[in-house]
mmCIF file of C-alpha atoms and ligand atoms in Angstrom:
data_model
loop_
_atom_site.group_PDB
_atom_site.id
_atom_site.type_symbol
_atom_site.label_atom_id
_atom_site.label_comp_id
_atom_site.label_asym_id
_atom_site.label_seq_id
_atom_site.Cartn_x
_atom_site.Cartn_y
_atom_site.Cartn_z
ATOM 1 C CA MET A 1339 -61.224 -273.159 26.309
ATOM 2 C CA PHE A 1340 -59.855 -270.190 24.371
ATOM 3 C CA GLN A 1341 -61.860 -271.003 21.232
ATOM 4 C CA LEU A 1342 -61.749 -268.146 18.705
ATOM 5 C CA THR A 1343 -63.504 -269.848 15.781
ATOM 6 C CA GLY A 1344 -65.578 -267.421 13.731
ATOM 7 C CA LYS A 1345 -63.775 -264.373 15.078
ATOM 8 C CA VAL A 1346 -61.776 -261.915 12.991
ATOM 9 C CA ALA A 1347 -58.529 -260.571 14.461
ATOM 10 C CA LEU A 1348 -56.243 -257.814 13.253
ATOM 11 C CA VAL A 1349 -52.642 -257.794 14.448
ATOM 12 C CA THR A 1350 -50.682 -254.651 13.618
ATOM 13 C CA GLY A 1351 -47.008 -255.233 12.868
ATOM 14 C CA GLY A 1352 -47.841 -258.900 12.414
ATOM 15 C CA SER A 1353 -45.127 -259.834 9.946
ATOM 16 C CA ARG A 1354 -42.446 -260.673 12.506
ATOM 17 C CA GLY A 1355 -41.523 -261.044 16.168
ATOM 18 C CA ILE A 1356 -44.242 -260.835 18.791
ATOM 19 C CA GLY A 1357 -46.827 -259.792 16.191
ATOM 20 C CA ARG A 1358 -46.139 -262.855 14.090
ATOM 21 C CA ALA A 1359 -46.425 -265.134 17.124
ATOM 22 C CA CYS A 1360 -49.767 -263.497 18.007
ATOM 23 C CA CYS A 1361 -51.041 -264.047 14.443
ATOM 24 C CA GLU A 1362 -50.071 -267.724 14.547
ATOM 25 C CA ALA A 1363 -51.487 -268.361 18.015
ATOM 26 C CA LEU A 1364 -54.790 -266.587 17.315
ATOM 27 C CA ALA A 1365 -55.154 -268.580 14.083
ATOM 28 C CA GLU A 1366 -54.359 -271.840 15.898
ATOM 29 C CA HIS A 1367 -57.328 -271.096 18.146
ATOM 30 C CA GLY A 1368 -59.616 -270.621 15.152
ATOM 31 C CA ALA A 1369 -59.574 -266.889 14.437
ATOM 32 C CA THR A 1370 -59.317 -265.494 10.920
ATOM 33 C CA VAL A 1371 -56.222 -263.331 11.170
ATOM 34 C CA VAL A 1372 -55.406 -260.158 9.271
ATOM 35 C CA VAL A 1373 -51.643 -259.699 9.280
ATOM 36 C CA ASN A 1374 -50.777 -256.002 9.071
ATOM 37 C CA TYR A 1375 -47.391 -254.896 7.775
ATOM 38 C CA VAL A 1376 -45.850 -251.605 6.787
ATOM 39 C CA LYS A 1377 -42.771 -252.559 4.764
ATOM 40 C CA GLY A 1378 -42.462 -256.320 5.003
ATOM 41 C CA GLU A 1379 -45.085 -257.481 2.513
ATOM 42 C CA ALA A 1380 -43.148 -260.657 1.708
ATOM 43 C CA ALA A 1381 -42.727 -261.471 5.404
ATOM 44 C CA ALA A 1382 -46.433 -260.829 6.069
ATOM 45 C CA LYS A 1383 -47.341 -263.081 3.151
ATOM 46 C CA GLU A 1384 -45.089 -265.776 4.579
ATOM 47 C CA VAL A 1385 -46.921 -265.549 7.926
ATOM 48 C CA ALA A 1386 -50.317 -265.799 6.215
ATOM 49 C CA ASP A 1387 -49.144 -268.682 4.004
ATOM 50 C CA ALA A 1388 -47.760 -270.565 7.021
ATOM 51 C CA ILE A 1389 -51.105 -270.179 8.791
ATOM 52 C CA THR A 1390 -53.148 -271.341 5.806
ATOM 53 C CA ALA A 1391 -50.745 -274.255 5.221
ATOM 54 C CA ARG A 1392 -51.655 -275.453 8.713
ATOM 55 C CA GLY A 1393 -55.377 -275.179 7.932
ATOM 56 C CA GLY A 1394 -55.914 -271.739 9.452
ATOM 57 C CA LYS A 1395 -57.330 -268.578 7.894
ATOM 58 C CA ALA A 1396 -55.216 -265.510 7.260
ATOM 59 C CA GLU A 1397 -54.764 -262.567 4.920
ATOM 60 C CA ILE A 1398 -52.449 -259.575 4.759
ATOM 61 C CA ALA A 1399 -53.173 -255.839 4.947
ATOM 62 C CA GLY A 1400 -50.503 -253.221 4.333
ATOM 63 C CA PHE A 1401 -50.838 -249.887 6.109
ATOM 64 C CA ASP A 1402 -48.713 -247.609 8.244
ATOM 65 C CA VAL A 1403 -50.254 -247.180 11.695
ATOM 66 C CA ALA A 1404 -48.428 -243.852 11.981
ATOM 67 C CA ASP A 1405 -50.559 -242.578 9.088
ATOM 68 C CA THR A 1406 -53.625 -242.404 11.280
ATOM 69 C CA LYS A 1407 -56.086 -241.620 8.473
ATOM 70 C CA ALA A 1408 -54.820 -244.515 6.362
ATOM 71 C CA ALA A 1409 -54.941 -246.852 9.365
ATOM 72 C CA GLU A 1410 -58.524 -245.897 10.197
ATOM 73 C CA ALA A 1411 -59.609 -246.300 6.555
ATOM 74 C CA ALA A 1412 -57.898 -249.692 6.287
ATOM 75 C CA ILE A 1413 -59.524 -251.006 9.467
ATOM 76 C CA ASP A 1414 -62.885 -249.753 8.273
ATOM 77 C CA GLU A 1415 -62.393 -251.641 5.010
ATOM 78 C CA ILE A 1416 -61.300 -254.857 6.776
ATOM 79 C CA ALA A 1417 -64.366 -254.746 9.036
ATOM 80 C CA LYS A 1418 -66.704 -254.081 6.095
ATOM 81 C CA ARG A 1419 -65.226 -256.911 4.058
ATOM 82 C CA HIS A 1420 -65.543 -259.452 6.879
ATOM 83 C CA GLY A 1421 -68.699 -257.962 8.342
ATOM 84 C CA ARG A 1422 -66.968 -257.868 11.729
ATOM 85 C CA LEU A 1423 -63.789 -257.197 13.675
ATOM 86 C CA ASP A 1424 -63.661 -258.973 17.012
ATOM 87 C CA ILE A 1425 -60.042 -258.661 18.095
ATOM 88 C CA LEU A 1426 -57.425 -255.940 17.692
ATOM 89 C CA VAL A 1427 -53.849 -256.490 18.798
ATOM 90 C CA ALA A 1428 -52.199 -253.048 18.653
ATOM 91 C CA ASN A 1429 -48.713 -254.515 18.520
ATOM 92 C CA ALA A 1430 -46.876 -252.374 15.939
ATOM 93 C CA GLY A 1431 -44.151 -250.416 17.636
ATOM 94 C CA ILE A 1432 -40.667 -249.026 17.282
ATOM 95 C CA SER A 1433 -37.884 -248.425 19.750
ATOM 96 C CA ILE A 1434 -35.403 -245.576 19.573
ATOM 97 C CA ASP A 1435 -33.000 -245.566 22.495
ATOM 98 C CA GLY A 1436 -30.841 -242.763 23.856
ATOM 99 C CA LEU A 1437 -29.980 -240.987 27.073
ATOM 100 C CA LEU A 1438 -32.160 -237.993 27.930
ATOM 101 C CA LEU A 1439 -29.402 -235.448 27.312
ATOM 102 C CA ARG A 1440 -28.934 -236.784 23.788
ATOM 103 C CA LEU A 1441 -32.614 -237.133 23.002
ATOM 104 C CA LYS A 1442 -33.631 -235.698 19.629
ATOM 105 C CA GLU A 1443 -37.022 -234.073 19.307
ATOM 106 C CA GLU A 1444 -37.709 -235.859 16.019
ATOM 107 C CA ASP A 1445 -37.092 -239.221 17.711
ATOM 108 C CA VAL A 1446 -39.579 -238.390 20.459
ATOM 109 C CA ASP A 1447 -42.106 -237.335 17.811
ATOM 110 C CA ARG A 1448 -41.569 -240.523 15.812
ATOM 111 C CA LEU A 1449 -41.937 -242.754 18.886
ATOM 112 C CA PHE A 1450 -45.186 -241.076 19.853
ATOM 113 C CA GLN A 1451 -46.455 -241.051 16.260
ATOM 114 C CA VAL A 1452 -46.086 -244.830 15.902
ATOM 115 C CA ASN A 1453 -46.396 -246.205 19.439
ATOM 116 C CA VAL A 1454 -49.089 -243.896 20.791
ATOM 117 C CA LYS A 1455 -50.972 -242.164 17.979
ATOM 118 C CA GLY A 1456 -50.792 -245.226 15.740
ATOM 119 C CA SER A 1457 -52.158 -247.518 18.440
ATOM 120 C CA LEU A 1458 -54.919 -245.066 19.321
ATOM 121 C CA ALA A 1459 -55.989 -244.615 15.693
ATOM 122 C CA CYS A 1460 -56.334 -248.385 15.338
ATOM 123 C CA ALA A 1461 -58.265 -248.629 18.598
ATOM 124 C CA LYS A 1462 -60.565 -245.790 17.544
ATOM 125 C CA ALA A 1463 -61.401 -247.447 14.226
ATOM 126 C CA ALA A 1464 -61.845 -250.860 15.873
ATOM 127 C CA THR A 1465 -64.125 -249.605 18.661
ATOM 128 C CA LYS A 1466 -66.464 -248.067 16.066
ATOM 129 C CA VAL A 1467 -67.066 -251.547 14.666
ATOM 130 C CA MET A 1468 -67.047 -253.340 18.030
ATOM 131 C CA MET A 1469 -69.517 -250.853 19.534
ATOM 132 C CA ARG A 1470 -72.130 -251.795 16.959
ATOM 133 C CA ALA A 1471 -71.516 -255.506 17.608
ATOM 134 C CA ARG A 1472 -71.561 -254.855 21.367
ATOM 135 C CA THR A 1473 -68.530 -257.060 21.806
ATOM 136 C CA GLY A 1474 -64.800 -256.802 21.201
ATOM 137 C CA ARG A 1475 -61.312 -257.361 22.487
ATOM 138 C CA ILE A 1476 -58.462 -254.865 22.274
ATOM 139 C CA MET A 1477 -54.932 -255.598 23.423
ATOM 140 C CA PHE A 1478 -52.156 -253.006 23.462
ATOM 141 C CA MET A 1479 -48.539 -254.104 23.400
ATOM 142 C CA SER A 1480 -46.726 -251.925 25.913
ATOM 143 C CA SER A 1481 -43.478 -252.835 27.671
ATOM 144 C CA VAL A 1482 -42.036 -253.661 31.073
ATOM 145 C CA VAL A 1483 -40.079 -250.387 30.874
ATOM 146 C CA ALA A 1484 -43.337 -248.405 30.908
ATOM 147 C CA GLU A 1485 -43.692 -249.352 34.572
ATOM 148 C CA MET A 1486 -40.106 -249.720 35.729
ATOM 149 C CA GLY A 1487 -38.201 -247.256 33.527
ATOM 150 C CA ASN A 1488 -34.822 -247.956 31.966
ATOM 151 C CA VAL A 1489 -31.636 -246.036 31.410
ATOM 152 C CA GLY A 1490 -31.513 -244.872 27.785
ATOM 153 C CA GLN A 1491 -35.184 -245.524 27.136
ATOM 154 C CA THR A 1492 -36.850 -242.352 28.434
ATOM 155 C CA ALA A 1493 -38.811 -241.581 25.289
ATOM 156 C CA TYR A 1494 -39.644 -245.198 24.458
ATOM 157 C CA ALA A 1495 -40.784 -245.846 28.045
ATOM 158 C CA ALA A 1496 -42.875 -242.666 27.985
ATOM 159 C CA SER A 1497 -44.597 -243.778 24.780
ATOM 160 C CA LYS A 1498 -45.304 -247.220 26.226
ATOM 161 C CA ALA A 1499 -46.583 -245.724 29.510
ATOM 162 C CA ALA A 1500 -48.910 -243.480 27.512
ATOM 163 C CA VAL A 1501 -50.484 -246.579 26.007
ATOM 164 C CA ILE A 1502 -51.303 -247.921 29.486
ATOM 165 C CA GLY A 1503 -53.138 -244.721 30.452
ATOM 166 C CA ALA A 1504 -54.988 -244.757 27.162
ATOM 167 C CA ALA A 1505 -55.978 -248.415 27.488
ATOM 168 C CA LYS A 1506 -57.358 -247.923 30.997
ATOM 169 C CA SER A 1507 -59.430 -244.974 29.764
ATOM 170 C CA ILE A 1508 -60.737 -246.826 26.720
ATOM 171 C CA ALA A 1509 -61.575 -249.783 28.957
ATOM 172 C CA ARG A 1510 -63.762 -247.520 31.085
ATOM 173 C CA GLU A 1511 -65.343 -245.799 28.071
ATOM 174 C CA PHE A 1512 -66.365 -249.010 26.360
ATOM 175 C CA ALA A 1513 -67.096 -251.415 29.210
ATOM 176 C CA SER A 1514 -70.837 -250.811 28.829
ATOM 177 C CA ARG A 1515 -70.522 -252.030 25.214
ATOM 178 C CA ASN A 1516 -68.890 -255.252 26.342
ATOM 179 C CA ILE A 1517 -65.549 -254.318 24.779
ATOM 180 C CA THR A 1518 -62.583 -255.285 26.923
ATOM 181 C CA VAL A 1519 -59.321 -253.396 26.647
ATOM 182 C CA ASN A 1520 -56.115 -254.676 28.188
ATOM 183 C CA VAL A 1521 -52.383 -254.180 27.999
ATOM 184 C CA ILE A 1522 -49.608 -256.730 27.734
ATOM 185 C CA THR A 1523 -46.215 -255.595 29.031
ATOM 186 C CA PRO A 1524 -43.556 -257.959 27.701
ATOM 187 C CA GLY A 1525 -40.238 -258.149 29.459
ATOM 188 C CA PHE A 1526 -37.078 -258.902 27.526
ATOM 189 C CA ILE A 1527 -38.213 -260.948 24.515
ATOM 190 C CA ASP A 1528 -35.909 -262.386 21.861
ATOM 191 C CA THR A 1529 -36.971 -260.707 18.589
ATOM 192 C CA ASP A 1530 -35.477 -258.507 15.858
ATOM 193 C CA MET A 1531 -36.114 -255.507 18.136
ATOM 194 C CA THR A 1532 -33.635 -256.827 20.689
ATOM 195 C CA SER A 1533 -31.250 -258.492 18.216
ATOM 196 C CA ASN A 1534 -28.891 -255.499 18.019
ATOM 197 C CA MET A 1535 -27.882 -256.024 21.648
ATOM 198 C CA THR A 1536 -24.511 -257.634 22.219
ATOM 199 C CA ASP A 1537 -24.288 -260.963 24.058
ATOM 200 C CA ALA A 1538 -22.689 -259.121 26.989
ATOM 201 C CA MET A 1539 -25.653 -256.709 27.159
ATOM 202 C CA LYS A 1540 -28.100 -259.611 27.019
ATOM 203 C CA GLU A 1541 -26.215 -261.468 29.757
ATOM 204 C CA GLN A 1542 -26.354 -258.376 31.951
ATOM 205 C CA LEU A 1543 -30.070 -257.970 31.336
ATOM 206 C CA VAL A 1544 -30.925 -261.576 32.052
ATOM 207 C CA LYS A 1545 -29.283 -261.198 35.480
ATOM 208 C CA VAL A 1546 -32.193 -258.993 36.574
ATOM 209 C CA VAL A 1547 -34.787 -261.509 35.365
ATOM 210 C CA PRO A 1548 -35.678 -263.845 38.257
ATOM 211 C CA LEU A 1549 -36.590 -266.638 35.828
ATOM 212 C CA GLY A 1550 -33.066 -266.270 34.463
ATOM 213 C CA ARG A 1551 -33.794 -266.130 30.744
ATOM 214 C CA THR A 1552 -35.278 -264.034 27.975
ATOM 215 C CA GLY A 1553 -38.888 -264.624 27.019
ATOM 216 C CA THR A 1554 -40.199 -265.942 23.727
ATOM 217 C CA ALA A 1555 -42.651 -264.300 21.381
ATOM 218 C CA ARG A 1556 -44.843 -267.352 21.803
ATOM 219 C CA GLU A 1557 -45.109 -266.666 25.548
ATOM 220 C CA ILE A 1558 -46.465 -263.202 24.749
ATOM 221 C CA ALA A 1559 -48.835 -264.672 22.164
ATOM 222 C CA ALA A 1560 -50.275 -266.999 24.820
ATOM 223 C CA ALA A 1561 -51.277 -263.961 26.894
ATOM 224 C CA CYS A 1562 -52.813 -262.472 23.789
ATOM 225 C CA VAL A 1563 -54.934 -265.578 23.104
ATOM 226 C CA TYR A 1564 -56.139 -265.603 26.704
ATOM 227 C CA LEU A 1565 -57.171 -261.929 26.656
ATOM 228 C CA ALA A 1566 -58.895 -262.435 23.288
ATOM 229 C CA SER A 1567 -60.917 -265.378 24.539
ATOM 230 C CA ASP A 1568 -64.396 -265.598 26.039
ATOM 231 C CA GLU A 1569 -62.726 -266.874 29.203
ATOM 232 C CA ALA A 1570 -61.235 -263.388 29.745
ATOM 233 C CA ALA A 1571 -64.635 -261.672 29.492
ATOM 234 C CA TYR A 1572 -64.351 -260.267 33.027
ATOM 235 C CA VAL A 1573 -60.839 -258.873 32.561
ATOM 236 C CA THR A 1574 -60.608 -255.257 31.423
ATOM 237 C CA GLY A 1575 -58.358 -252.257 32.051
ATOM 238 C CA GLN A 1576 -55.608 -254.585 33.239
ATOM 239 C CA VAL A 1577 -51.894 -254.785 32.636
ATOM 240 C CA LEU A 1578 -50.770 -258.356 32.096
ATOM 241 C CA ARG A 1579 -47.038 -258.533 32.850
ATOM 242 C CA VAL A 1580 -45.206 -261.275 30.978
ATOM 243 C CA ASN A 1581 -41.673 -260.557 32.061
ATOM 244 C CA GLY A 1582 -40.110 -263.489 33.926
ATOM 245 C CA GLY A 1583 -40.457 -261.580 37.181
ATOM 246 C CA MET A 1584 -38.298 -258.682 35.958
ATOM 247 C CA TYR A 1585 -40.880 -256.258 37.370
ATOM 248 C CA VAL A 1586 -43.369 -257.466 39.948
HETATM 249 P P1 LIG B 3002 -40.197 -256.077 15.927
HETATM 250 O O1 LIG B 3002 -39.391 -254.867 15.591
HETATM 251 O O2 LIG B 3002 -39.700 -257.408 15.551
HETATM 252 O O3 LIG B 3002 -41.687 -255.936 15.403
HETATM 253 C C1 LIG B 3002 -42.357 -254.727 15.362
HETATM 254 C C2 LIG B 3002 -43.310 -254.781 14.197
HETATM 255 O O4 LIG B 3002 -44.024 -253.538 14.115
HETATM 256 C C3 LIG B 3002 -42.585 -254.974 12.868
HETATM 257 O O5 LIG B 3002 -43.254 -255.940 12.101
HETATM 258 C C4 LIG B 3002 -42.679 -253.608 12.221
HETATM 259 O O6 LIG B 3002 -42.673 -253.639 10.816
HETATM 260 C C5 LIG B 3002 -44.013 -253.140 12.757
HETATM 261 N N1 LIG B 3002 -44.169 -251.689 12.650
HETATM 262 C C6 LIG B 3002 -43.293 -250.742 13.058
HETATM 263 N N2 LIG B 3002 -43.770 -249.540 12.718
HETATM 264 C C7 LIG B 3002 -44.946 -249.741 12.096
HETATM 265 C C8 LIG B 3002 -45.904 -248.889 11.510
HETATM 266 N N3 LIG B 3002 -45.723 -247.568 11.496
HETATM 267 N N4 LIG B 3002 -47.034 -249.417 10.960
HETATM 268 C C9 LIG B 3002 -47.225 -250.768 10.976
HETATM 269 N N5 LIG B 3002 -46.334 -251.619 11.488
HETATM 270 C C10 LIG B 3002 -45.214 -251.112 12.048
HETATM 271 O O7 LIG B 3002 -40.405 -255.988 17.504
HETATM 272 P P2 LIG B 3002 -41.108 -256.960 18.557
HETATM 273 O O8 LIG B 3002 -40.079 -257.242 19.566
HETATM 274 O O9 LIG B 3002 -41.843 -258.060 17.896
HETATM 275 O O10 LIG B 3002 -42.125 -255.913 19.203
HETATM 276 C C11 LIG B 3002 -43.533 -255.960 19.085
HETATM 277 C C12 LIG B 3002 -44.133 -255.023 20.108
HETATM 278 O O11 LIG B 3002 -43.753 -255.435 21.412
HETATM 279 C C13 LIG B 3002 -43.629 -253.582 19.966
HETATM 280 O O12 LIG B 3002 -44.685 -252.685 20.231
HETATM 281 C C14 LIG B 3002 -42.567 -253.476 21.040
HETATM 282 O O13 LIG B 3002 -42.381 -252.151 21.474
HETATM 283 C C15 LIG B 3002 -43.143 -254.384 22.113
HETATM 284 N N6 LIG B 3002 -42.152 -254.914 23.052
HETATM 285 C C16 LIG B 3002 -41.114 -255.702 22.643
HETATM 286 C C17 LIG B 3002 -40.219 -256.191 23.597
HETATM 287 C C18 LIG B 3002 -39.048 -257.072 23.249
HETATM 288 O O14 LIG B 3002 -38.230 -257.356 24.148
HETATM 289 N N7 LIG B 3002 -38.910 -257.545 22.035
HETATM 290 C C19 LIG B 3002 -40.360 -255.860 24.941
HETATM 291 C C20 LIG B 3002 -41.428 -255.059 25.316
HETATM 292 C C21 LIG B 3002 -42.311 -254.596 24.371
#
């Protein structure tokens, strides 16, 4: 089960955190993984090297998803070079937190540029390739806060909720081409994105997680492997919540 041998996967923001875990897990299941990065070339190379050291196949591709033209051109080039693109994990994302009354317009713009427009540009470029192959898997990395909201995360939550609406629409548009499109909504996962929280903040947060702990990037990657696999062929337009019961 969950064999991905012969498939080519692109993971945006793959050089660290959840993206890195997705790269490693997809490669473990046989996929050739393209590790996208925007600034962390050395970190992306380290991910690719770690995968190849374990006998997997990986390469790196630097582009900024927020530069939608560059992202589309890069994905086009990756697909041409490999002759295919089977899996896209639109994982790259940023968080900018702040209460509504202190929200800056430029922060809202930046969040939507990366989290929404960036993800959509990648999906657009990937579907062009997948349509011709009449098969494909797209996963968007949203967030638990898209569905439950969170104090101080109005703009971030809005950007992550936008991705869910987009994914459901793309799922409907491309179902006839056998392309499945799903969303993963991680709960509170221990990564660099959450590392600036104090221990007291983390303790408080974990109290509202029925499983009583933070999640790991590897637990998100497992959902990603499942949705990428042939076994998930009948799953599309869905939101897979990996959140320890934080939102049910
Ligand atoms: P992270 O900050 O460790 O990783 C995000 C990655 O995206 C980084 O590698 C970063 O370089 C990359 N990135 C950012 N902007 C980019 C751009 N313009 N172009 C290309 N790459 C870009 O965070 P993470 O925790 O691993 O988060 C991964 C995804 O999961 C994000 O979309 C995040 O919003 C989402 N998420 C995280 C959590 C959590 O608790 N960590 C919870 C819910 C959702």
